[in-house]
Amino acid sequence: MMWLWAVPGGALIAVVVVDVWLTILHPDAEGPVAGAVRRSVWRLSSFAANRRRRPERTLLVWAGPVLVTGTFLAWIVPLVFGVALVVWPHLDGYHRVAGYGPTGFADALYFSAGTLTVLGYGDLTPDTPAQKLLAVCIAALGFALFAALATYLIELITGLTVRNRFALAVHDQVHGSDGVGLIVRSLTAEGVDATRQRCADWAADLRAIEDTVRRYPLVALTYRPRRPDYDLEPALEHVIEATVAALLTARCATWRGLGPRAEELAYTLLRAQDTIARRYLDRTVPRTGGGATDPGDTNPGGAPSDDADQMLRRLQSRLAAELGDRYDQQTSRDGLVGVVLARSVPFLAGLRGWSAPLVTLRDVDRSSAGAGRCD
């Protein structure tokens, strides 16, 4: 009856293969094992960071490496055990060097790990053609797995670099203000053509960020940088403010040429928000077709439409105060402006709730910087 151990062994192998295939090779999916590890590590890290009297950013900085390592181990260890369970019932028939002694499950683990890593020491080798074919298949599976992990790590570092550069660029462009101030400075100091180009560049950057979130949900937002100016959340908030400001100023006769680029940025932003919400907030951003929002169409813990109106009034007053008579628009939340506000306000509320420890940590970092200290 020893052969029955091959059934759970084969099941373990199948689970790992499917999970790796979904996570690494499928751009729109995440394996259940990888997703469970990602959520567990992030929640534990967030809980540990919040339990400190002074929030500790280092705990969240290490969440990314722990998450990647934990995910890889969650694939490799079950695969080694699965192969060992398949091989174990037939291990007595394997050729052994003189003095090797009787075999047990530890020897099956030894053979499994050695074959999967394509090492194979030769002290325990298959004899029959079927056993040899199985060993070749195991070695091929191990080689494919480790090659996929290495490729994934390389692409992962590239995606993180794109994310960090985007966040740092937004931070440097805003330099102490916000998205509205950036649009105002760009229009008044650089002109509408430069502002159009800025909107186009941000749209391209957001597409790259969305692709990173979609393809690498393991780490796109949970792999935290040590420096807060690399955080993606405040960068997204500034871009949302800038997008609404660009849409509003494009309604004015003076800057009407900004309209097409502002709309491109808005649609790119909405799609990126939806992708982030699906991956990390376990829900989609509420969709609306016009300026008014459905009272029941808000995220749990999110903000109702009144908050969107409040944000619109705040942005309108800023634009009117800084642009003067050139800004001749009345407060209205119709068209694309209404859609962006209606979906961005609950998105930001959900993102703040998901990254609550980071909000606290950013406040601490700002107060430290004001006191002349660095992180």
Short mmCIF file of N, CA, C and O in Angstrom, two decimals, residues 267 270 286-294 297 333-340 342-343:
data_model
loop_
_atom_site.label_atom_id
_atom_site.label_comp_id
_atom_site.label_asym_id
_atom_site.label_seq_id
_atom_site.Cartn_x
_atom_site.Cartn_y
_atom_site.Cartn_z
N TYR A 267 -8.12 58.80 -18.09
CA TYR A 267 -8.50 57.42 -18.38
C TYR A 267 -7.41 56.44 -17.95
O TYR A 267 -7.71 55.34 -17.45
N LEU A 270 -7.73 56.11 -14.13
CA LEU A 270 -8.87 55.30 -13.71
C LEU A 270 -8.57 53.81 -13.87
O LEU A 270 -8.92 53.00 -13.01
N PRO A 286 -15.57 51.88 -7.45
CA PRO A 286 -16.94 52.10 -7.92
C PRO A 286 -16.96 52.80 -9.27
O PRO A 286 -16.25 53.77 -9.48
N ARG A 287 -17.77 52.27 -10.16
CA ARG A 287 -17.87 52.86 -11.51
C ARG A 287 -19.14 53.69 -11.60
O ARG A 287 -20.21 53.27 -11.19
N THR A 288 -18.98 54.85 -12.19
CA THR A 288 -20.11 55.73 -12.40
C THR A 288 -20.07 56.22 -13.83
O THR A 288 -19.02 56.37 -14.44
N GLY A 289 -21.22 56.52 -14.35
CA GLY A 289 -21.26 56.95 -15.73
C GLY A 289 -21.29 58.45 -15.91
O GLY A 289 -21.11 58.95 -16.99
N GLY A 290 -21.55 59.20 -14.86
CA GLY A 290 -21.63 60.64 -14.99
C GLY A 290 -21.16 61.33 -13.74
O GLY A 290 -20.41 60.80 -12.95
N GLY A 291 -21.67 62.55 -13.54
CA GLY A 291 -21.20 63.33 -12.42
C GLY A 291 -21.76 62.87 -11.10
O GLY A 291 -21.13 63.00 -10.07
N ALA A 292 -22.97 62.35 -11.06
CA ALA A 292 -23.55 61.94 -9.80
C ALA A 292 -23.18 60.52 -9.50
O ALA A 292 -23.09 59.69 -10.37
N THR A 293 -23.00 60.24 -8.24
CA THR A 293 -22.67 58.89 -7.82
C THR A 293 -23.86 58.25 -7.16
O THR A 293 -24.68 58.91 -6.53
N ASP A 294 -23.95 56.95 -7.30
CA ASP A 294 -24.99 56.18 -6.63
C ASP A 294 -24.66 56.10 -5.16
O ASP A 294 -23.57 55.70 -4.79
N ASP A 297 -23.07 53.03 -4.16
CA ASP A 297 -21.92 52.60 -4.96
C ASP A 297 -20.63 53.16 -4.38
O ASP A 297 -19.90 53.89 -5.01
N ARG A 333 -19.49 69.11 -11.02
CA ARG A 333 -18.87 67.78 -11.03
C ARG A 333 -19.51 66.95 -12.14
O ARG A 333 -19.98 65.83 -11.93
N ASP A 334 -19.50 67.48 -13.34
CA ASP A 334 -20.10 66.77 -14.46
C ASP A 334 -19.00 66.23 -15.36
O ASP A 334 -17.84 66.62 -15.28
N GLY A 335 -19.38 65.31 -16.25
CA GLY A 335 -18.45 64.79 -17.23
C GLY A 335 -17.34 63.96 -16.60
O GLY A 335 -17.49 63.32 -15.56
N LEU A 336 -16.17 64.00 -17.24
CA LEU A 336 -15.04 63.19 -16.80
C LEU A 336 -14.52 63.61 -15.44
O LEU A 336 -14.03 62.77 -14.67
N VAL A 337 -14.65 64.90 -15.11
CA VAL A 337 -14.24 65.35 -13.79
C VAL A 337 -15.02 64.63 -12.70
O VAL A 337 -14.47 64.17 -11.69
N GLY A 338 -16.32 64.49 -12.92
CA GLY A 338 -17.16 63.79 -11.94
C GLY A 338 -16.78 62.33 -11.80
O GLY A 338 -16.77 61.79 -10.69
N VAL A 339 -16.47 61.69 -12.92
CA VAL A 339 -16.09 60.27 -12.86
C VAL A 339 -14.78 60.10 -12.09
O VAL A 339 -14.65 59.22 -11.23
N VAL A 340 -13.81 60.95 -12.39
CA VAL A 340 -12.51 60.84 -11.71
C VAL A 340 -12.67 61.07 -10.21
O VAL A 340 -12.13 60.31 -9.38
N ALA A 342 -15.48 60.81 -8.36
CA ALA A 342 -16.32 59.79 -7.74
C ALA A 342 -15.58 58.49 -7.51
O ALA A 342 -15.85 57.76 -6.55
N ARG A 343 -14.62 58.18 -8.37
CA ARG A 343 -13.87 56.93 -8.21
C ARG A 343 -12.58 57.12 -7.44
O ARG A 343 -12.08 56.18 -6.81
#
